[in-house]
Short mmCIF file of C-alpha atoms in Angstrom, two decimals:
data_model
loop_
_atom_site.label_atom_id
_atom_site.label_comp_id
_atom_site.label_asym_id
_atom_site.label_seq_id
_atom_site.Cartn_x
_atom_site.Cartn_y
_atom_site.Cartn_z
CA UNK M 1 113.14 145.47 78.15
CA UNK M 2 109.70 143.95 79.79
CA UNK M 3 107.30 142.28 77.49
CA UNK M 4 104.72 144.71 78.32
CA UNK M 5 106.61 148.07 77.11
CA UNK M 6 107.37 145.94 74.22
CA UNK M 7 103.13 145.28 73.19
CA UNK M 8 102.61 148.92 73.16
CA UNK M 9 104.88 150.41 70.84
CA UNK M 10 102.71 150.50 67.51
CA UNK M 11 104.03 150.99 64.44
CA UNK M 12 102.79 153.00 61.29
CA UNK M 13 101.87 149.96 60.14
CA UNK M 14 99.44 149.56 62.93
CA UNK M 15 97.60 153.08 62.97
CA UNK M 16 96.71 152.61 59.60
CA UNK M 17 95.39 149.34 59.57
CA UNK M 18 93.36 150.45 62.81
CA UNK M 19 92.28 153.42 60.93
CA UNK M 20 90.75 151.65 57.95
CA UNK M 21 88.99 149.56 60.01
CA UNK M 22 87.35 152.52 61.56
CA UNK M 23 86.48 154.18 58.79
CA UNK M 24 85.17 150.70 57.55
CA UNK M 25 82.90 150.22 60.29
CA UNK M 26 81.80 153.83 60.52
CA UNK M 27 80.74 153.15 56.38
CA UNK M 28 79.00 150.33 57.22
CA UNK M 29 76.80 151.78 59.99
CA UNK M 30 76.60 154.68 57.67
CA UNK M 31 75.42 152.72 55.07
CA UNK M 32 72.79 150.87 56.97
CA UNK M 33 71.55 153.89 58.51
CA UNK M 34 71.12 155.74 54.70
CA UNK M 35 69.69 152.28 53.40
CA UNK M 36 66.90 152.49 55.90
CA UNK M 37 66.16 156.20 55.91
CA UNK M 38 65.68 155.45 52.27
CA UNK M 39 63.41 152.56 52.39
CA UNK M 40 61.81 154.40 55.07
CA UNK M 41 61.35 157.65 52.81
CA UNK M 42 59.88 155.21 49.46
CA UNK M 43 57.64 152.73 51.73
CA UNK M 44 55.43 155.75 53.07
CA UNK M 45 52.17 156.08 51.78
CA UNK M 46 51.95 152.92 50.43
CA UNK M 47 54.45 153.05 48.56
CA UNK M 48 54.00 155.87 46.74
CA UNK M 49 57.31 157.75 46.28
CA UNK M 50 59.24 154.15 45.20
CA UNK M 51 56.18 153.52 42.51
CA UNK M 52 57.21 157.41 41.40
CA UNK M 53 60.71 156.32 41.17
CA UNK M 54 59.98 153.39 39.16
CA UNK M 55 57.83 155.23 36.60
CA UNK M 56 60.43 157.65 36.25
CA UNK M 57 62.61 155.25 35.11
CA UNK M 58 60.40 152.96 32.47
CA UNK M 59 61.17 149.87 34.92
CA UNK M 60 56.83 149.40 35.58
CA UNK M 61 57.14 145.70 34.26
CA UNK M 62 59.92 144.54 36.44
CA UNK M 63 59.63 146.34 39.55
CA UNK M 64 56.40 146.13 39.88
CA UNK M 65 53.63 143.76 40.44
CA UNK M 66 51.64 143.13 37.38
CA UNK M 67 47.40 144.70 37.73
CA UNK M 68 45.30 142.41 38.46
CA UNK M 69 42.65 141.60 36.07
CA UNK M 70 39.79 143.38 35.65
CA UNK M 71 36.64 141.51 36.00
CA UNK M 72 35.05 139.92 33.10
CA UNK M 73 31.31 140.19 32.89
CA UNK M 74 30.00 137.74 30.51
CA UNK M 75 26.48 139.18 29.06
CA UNK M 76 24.23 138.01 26.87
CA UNK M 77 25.21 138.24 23.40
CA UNK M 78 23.29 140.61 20.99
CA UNK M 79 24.05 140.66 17.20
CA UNK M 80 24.29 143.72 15.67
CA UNK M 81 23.69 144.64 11.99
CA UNK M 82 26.78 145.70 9.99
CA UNK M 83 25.29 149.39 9.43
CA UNK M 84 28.10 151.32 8.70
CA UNK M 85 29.49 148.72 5.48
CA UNK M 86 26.22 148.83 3.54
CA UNK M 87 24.09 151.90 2.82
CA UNK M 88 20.73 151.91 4.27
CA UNK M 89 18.28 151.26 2.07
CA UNK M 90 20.23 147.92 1.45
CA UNK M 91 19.48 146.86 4.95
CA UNK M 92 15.51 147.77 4.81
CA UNK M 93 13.78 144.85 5.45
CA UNK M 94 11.49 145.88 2.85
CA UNK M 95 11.52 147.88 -0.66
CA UNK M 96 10.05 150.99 -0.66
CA UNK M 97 10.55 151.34 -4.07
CA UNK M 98 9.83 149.31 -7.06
CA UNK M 99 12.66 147.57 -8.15
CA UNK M 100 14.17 147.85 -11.61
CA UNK M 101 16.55 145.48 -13.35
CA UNK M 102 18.26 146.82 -16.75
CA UNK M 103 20.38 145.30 -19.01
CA UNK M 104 23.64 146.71 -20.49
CA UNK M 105 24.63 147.03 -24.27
CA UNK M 106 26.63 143.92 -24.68
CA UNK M 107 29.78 146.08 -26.53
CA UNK M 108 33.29 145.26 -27.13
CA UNK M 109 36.26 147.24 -24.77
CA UNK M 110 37.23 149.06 -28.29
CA UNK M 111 33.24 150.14 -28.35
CA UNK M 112 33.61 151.44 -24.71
CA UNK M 113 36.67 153.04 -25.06
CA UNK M 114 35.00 155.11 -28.33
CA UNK M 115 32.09 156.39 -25.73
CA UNK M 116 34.79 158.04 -23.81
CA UNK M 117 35.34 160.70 -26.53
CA UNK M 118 33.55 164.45 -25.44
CA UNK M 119 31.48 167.03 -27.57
CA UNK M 120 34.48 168.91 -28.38
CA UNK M 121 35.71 165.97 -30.30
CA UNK M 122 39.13 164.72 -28.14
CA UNK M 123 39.15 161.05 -28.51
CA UNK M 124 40.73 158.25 -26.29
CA UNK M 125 42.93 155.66 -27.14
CA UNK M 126 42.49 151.87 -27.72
CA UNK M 127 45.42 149.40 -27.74
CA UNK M 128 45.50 146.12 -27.55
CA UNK M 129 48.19 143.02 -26.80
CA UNK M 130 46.83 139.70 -27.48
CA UNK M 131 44.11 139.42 -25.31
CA UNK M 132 44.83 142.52 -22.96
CA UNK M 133 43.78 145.74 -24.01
CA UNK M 134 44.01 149.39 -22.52
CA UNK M 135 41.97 152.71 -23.46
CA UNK M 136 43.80 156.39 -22.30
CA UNK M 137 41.89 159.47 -22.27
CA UNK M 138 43.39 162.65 -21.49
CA UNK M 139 41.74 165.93 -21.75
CA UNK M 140 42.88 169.54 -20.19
CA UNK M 141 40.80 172.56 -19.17
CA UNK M 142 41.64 176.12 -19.34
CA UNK M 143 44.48 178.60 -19.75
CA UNK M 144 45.89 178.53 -16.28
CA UNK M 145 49.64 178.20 -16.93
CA UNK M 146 49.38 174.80 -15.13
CA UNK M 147 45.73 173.69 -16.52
CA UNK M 148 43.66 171.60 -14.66
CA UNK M 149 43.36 167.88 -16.00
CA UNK M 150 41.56 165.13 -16.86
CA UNK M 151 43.42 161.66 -17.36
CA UNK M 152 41.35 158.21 -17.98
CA UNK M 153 43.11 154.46 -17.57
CA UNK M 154 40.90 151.40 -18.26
CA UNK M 155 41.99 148.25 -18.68
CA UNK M 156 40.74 144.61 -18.89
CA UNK M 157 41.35 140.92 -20.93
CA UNK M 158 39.07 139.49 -23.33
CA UNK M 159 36.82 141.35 -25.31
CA UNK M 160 34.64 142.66 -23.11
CA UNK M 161 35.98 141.98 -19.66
CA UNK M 162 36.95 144.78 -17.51
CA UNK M 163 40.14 144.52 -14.79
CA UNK M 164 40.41 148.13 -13.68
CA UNK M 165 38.98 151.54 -14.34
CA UNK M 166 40.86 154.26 -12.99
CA UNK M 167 40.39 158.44 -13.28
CA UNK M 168 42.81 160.90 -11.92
CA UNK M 169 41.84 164.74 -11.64
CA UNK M 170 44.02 167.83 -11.71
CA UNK M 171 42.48 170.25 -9.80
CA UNK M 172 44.99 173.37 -10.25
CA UNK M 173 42.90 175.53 -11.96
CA UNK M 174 39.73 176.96 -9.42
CA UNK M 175 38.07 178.09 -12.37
CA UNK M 176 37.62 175.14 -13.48
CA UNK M 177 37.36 172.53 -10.50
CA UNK M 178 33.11 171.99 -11.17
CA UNK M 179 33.84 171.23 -14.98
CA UNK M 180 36.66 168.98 -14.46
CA UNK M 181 34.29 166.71 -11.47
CA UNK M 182 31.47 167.42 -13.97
CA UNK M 183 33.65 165.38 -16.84
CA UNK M 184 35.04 162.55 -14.99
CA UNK M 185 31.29 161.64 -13.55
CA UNK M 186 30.30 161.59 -17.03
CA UNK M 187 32.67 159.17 -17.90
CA UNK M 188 31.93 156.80 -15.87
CA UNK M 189 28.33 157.14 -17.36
CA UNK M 190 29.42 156.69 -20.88
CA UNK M 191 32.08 153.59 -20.33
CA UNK M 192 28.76 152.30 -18.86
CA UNK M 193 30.38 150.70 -16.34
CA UNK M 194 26.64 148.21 -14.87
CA UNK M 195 25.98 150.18 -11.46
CA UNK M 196 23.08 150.52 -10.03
CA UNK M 197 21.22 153.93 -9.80
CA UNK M 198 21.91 153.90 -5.69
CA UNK M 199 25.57 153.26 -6.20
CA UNK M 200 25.81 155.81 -9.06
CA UNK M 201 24.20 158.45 -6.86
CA UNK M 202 26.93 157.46 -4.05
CA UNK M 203 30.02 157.58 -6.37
CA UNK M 204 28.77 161.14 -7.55
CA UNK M 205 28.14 162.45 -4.02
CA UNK M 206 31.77 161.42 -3.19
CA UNK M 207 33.42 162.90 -6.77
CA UNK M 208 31.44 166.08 -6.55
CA UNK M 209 32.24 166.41 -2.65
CA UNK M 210 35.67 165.59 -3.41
CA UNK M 211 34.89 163.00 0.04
CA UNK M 212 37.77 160.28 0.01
CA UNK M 213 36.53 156.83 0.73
CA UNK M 214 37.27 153.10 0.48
CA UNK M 215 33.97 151.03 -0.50
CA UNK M 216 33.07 147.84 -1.55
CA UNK M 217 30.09 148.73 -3.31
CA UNK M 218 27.54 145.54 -5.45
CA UNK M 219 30.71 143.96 -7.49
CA UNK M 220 33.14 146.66 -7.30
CA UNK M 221 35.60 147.47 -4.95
CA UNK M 222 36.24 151.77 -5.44
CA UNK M 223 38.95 153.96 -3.71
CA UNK M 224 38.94 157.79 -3.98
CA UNK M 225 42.05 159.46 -2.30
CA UNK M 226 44.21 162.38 -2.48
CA UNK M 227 47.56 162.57 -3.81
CA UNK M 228 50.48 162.78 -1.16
CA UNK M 229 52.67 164.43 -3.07
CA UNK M 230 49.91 167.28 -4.35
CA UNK M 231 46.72 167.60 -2.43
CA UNK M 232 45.54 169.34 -5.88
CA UNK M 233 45.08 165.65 -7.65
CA UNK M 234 42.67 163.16 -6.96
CA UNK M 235 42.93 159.16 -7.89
CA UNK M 236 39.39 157.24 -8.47
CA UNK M 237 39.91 153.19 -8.95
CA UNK M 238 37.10 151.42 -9.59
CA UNK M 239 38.09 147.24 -9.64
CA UNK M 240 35.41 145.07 -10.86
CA UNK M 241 35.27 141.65 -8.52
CA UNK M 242 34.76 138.64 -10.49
CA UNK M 243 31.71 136.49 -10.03
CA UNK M 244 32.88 133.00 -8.44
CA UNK M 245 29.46 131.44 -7.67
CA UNK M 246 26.09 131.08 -9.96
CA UNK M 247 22.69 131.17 -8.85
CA UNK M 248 22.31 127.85 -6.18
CA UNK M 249 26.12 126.94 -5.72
CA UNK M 250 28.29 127.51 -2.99
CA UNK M 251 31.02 129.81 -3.19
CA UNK M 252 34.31 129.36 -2.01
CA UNK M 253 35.74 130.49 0.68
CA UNK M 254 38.29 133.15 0.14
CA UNK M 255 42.05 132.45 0.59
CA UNK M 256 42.74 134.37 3.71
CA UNK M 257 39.40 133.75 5.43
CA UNK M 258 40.68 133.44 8.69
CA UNK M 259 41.53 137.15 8.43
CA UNK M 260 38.91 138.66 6.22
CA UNK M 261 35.22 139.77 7.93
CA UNK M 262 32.50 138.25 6.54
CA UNK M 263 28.73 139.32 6.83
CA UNK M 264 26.22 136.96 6.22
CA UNK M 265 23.06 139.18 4.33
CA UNK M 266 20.14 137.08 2.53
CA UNK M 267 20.62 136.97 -1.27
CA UNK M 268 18.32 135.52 -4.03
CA UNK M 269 18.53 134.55 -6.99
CA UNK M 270 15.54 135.58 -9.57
CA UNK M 271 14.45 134.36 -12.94
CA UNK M 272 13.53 137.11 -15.68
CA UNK M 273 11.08 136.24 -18.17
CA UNK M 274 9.80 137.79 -20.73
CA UNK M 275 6.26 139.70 -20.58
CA UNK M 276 3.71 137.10 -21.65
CA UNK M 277 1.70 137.73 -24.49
CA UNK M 278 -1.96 138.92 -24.57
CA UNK M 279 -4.01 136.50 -25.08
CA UNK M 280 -6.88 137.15 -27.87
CA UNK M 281 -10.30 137.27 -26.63
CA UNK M 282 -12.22 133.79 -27.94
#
């Protein structure tokens, strides 16, 4: 047989192998054709459709190019009063009032915790632990089957030294929500905790509002907030802070100062005397 008739028998073999390759090539082109009908389809409009894609699937900071930034405008710097941590008439640049300075009772924690007790006669309790001490005062109002309530914590070291004052209200009763406000304001008044008559006022507007805040008010720091648990009960804390500087030293700077804002407000420093005597006509 001729070497000719020979090279054109194919085997199965053959016509398969041939056949792959076909269908390889005919992928390929395939492939390139879908590859740029696709680009095509996500290039348009600037690129709108592939920036689509990509937000569809979270991928913003690695498919796309970061925004540039926007442009700084450096103006000129303008200090502004801290208005909304001090009450206005502290920031007055004048008084429009006379100023009056009072002096508390010098009295003992045991003396304080007695003034806690009401006109119907319930009386607190005073322990005390070496030198810490605590006074409780509980008192309940009406004949609600869950009465509204009145509960009193101080504590403090020393004597005479306060640490924390703190008043929770139980307002379950509507009948007798005003009395219950009425009684822990004037407790605060008779543990004559030293406030001035401004911050008095302010703690009253927020008790009798039942307005939660978070203040830092002359030397106390006070919290008022709701219960999570019951939106019926009310905490008050009232934390005295501890004078760290006297009149014409430095204080220290506070531990975490790098974190905590500090405003910078003129203070002074005066000297009481006492009224001079009249003196007699010579």
């Amino acid at each position: 047989m001729p070497e000719e008739d020979k090279a054109d028998i194919r085997t199965p073999a053959d016509r398969r192998r041939r056949q792959r390759s076909t269908v390889l090539v005919f992928g390929f082109f395939l492939a390139v054709v879908l590859a740029a009908l696709a680009t095509t389809v996500l290039a348009v409009n600037n690129g709108r459709n592939y920036k689509r894609l990509v937000r569809q699937f979270a991928l913003e900071q690695y498919l796309l190019p970061a925004p540039p930034a926007p442009p700084l405008r450096v103006g000129r710097h303008k200090s502004l009063p801290p208005a909304k941590h001090y009450p206005p008439w502290l920031l007055k640049a004048s008084l429009e009032r006379m100023a009056m300075f009072e002096k508390t009772e010098a009295l003992s924690a045991e003396d304080r915790c007695g003034l806690l007790r009401d006109d119907r006669g319930t009386t607190p309790t005073f322990t005390r632990s070496g030198d810490d001490w605590e006074c409780l005062f509980f008192k309940e109002f009406g004949n609600a089957p869950e009465p509204a309530a009145l509960f009193i914590q101080a504590r403090g070291t020393e004597p005479d030294i306060v640490s924390s004052f703190r008043i929770k209200v139980s307002l379950t009763d509507l009948a007798t929500e005003l009395v219950v406000l009425s009684e822990a304001i004037g407790a605060t008044e008779r543990f004559g905790l030293p406030m001035t008559r401004e911050t008095r006022s302010y703690l009253i507007e927020k008790l009798a509002g039942r307005t939660e805040f978070s203040s830092m008010v002359e030397n106390y720091r006070m919290t008022f907030s709701r219960e999570i648990t019951d939106a019926r009960r009310y905490n008050l804390l009232i934390l005295p802070r501890r004078q760290t500087a006297g009149c014409g030293e430095r204080p220290s700077p506070p531990p975490d100062r790098w974190t905590t804002p500090i405003y910078r407000m003129p203070v002074a420093c005066l000297a009481l005397r006492s009224l001079s005597q009249p003196q007699s006509a010579s």
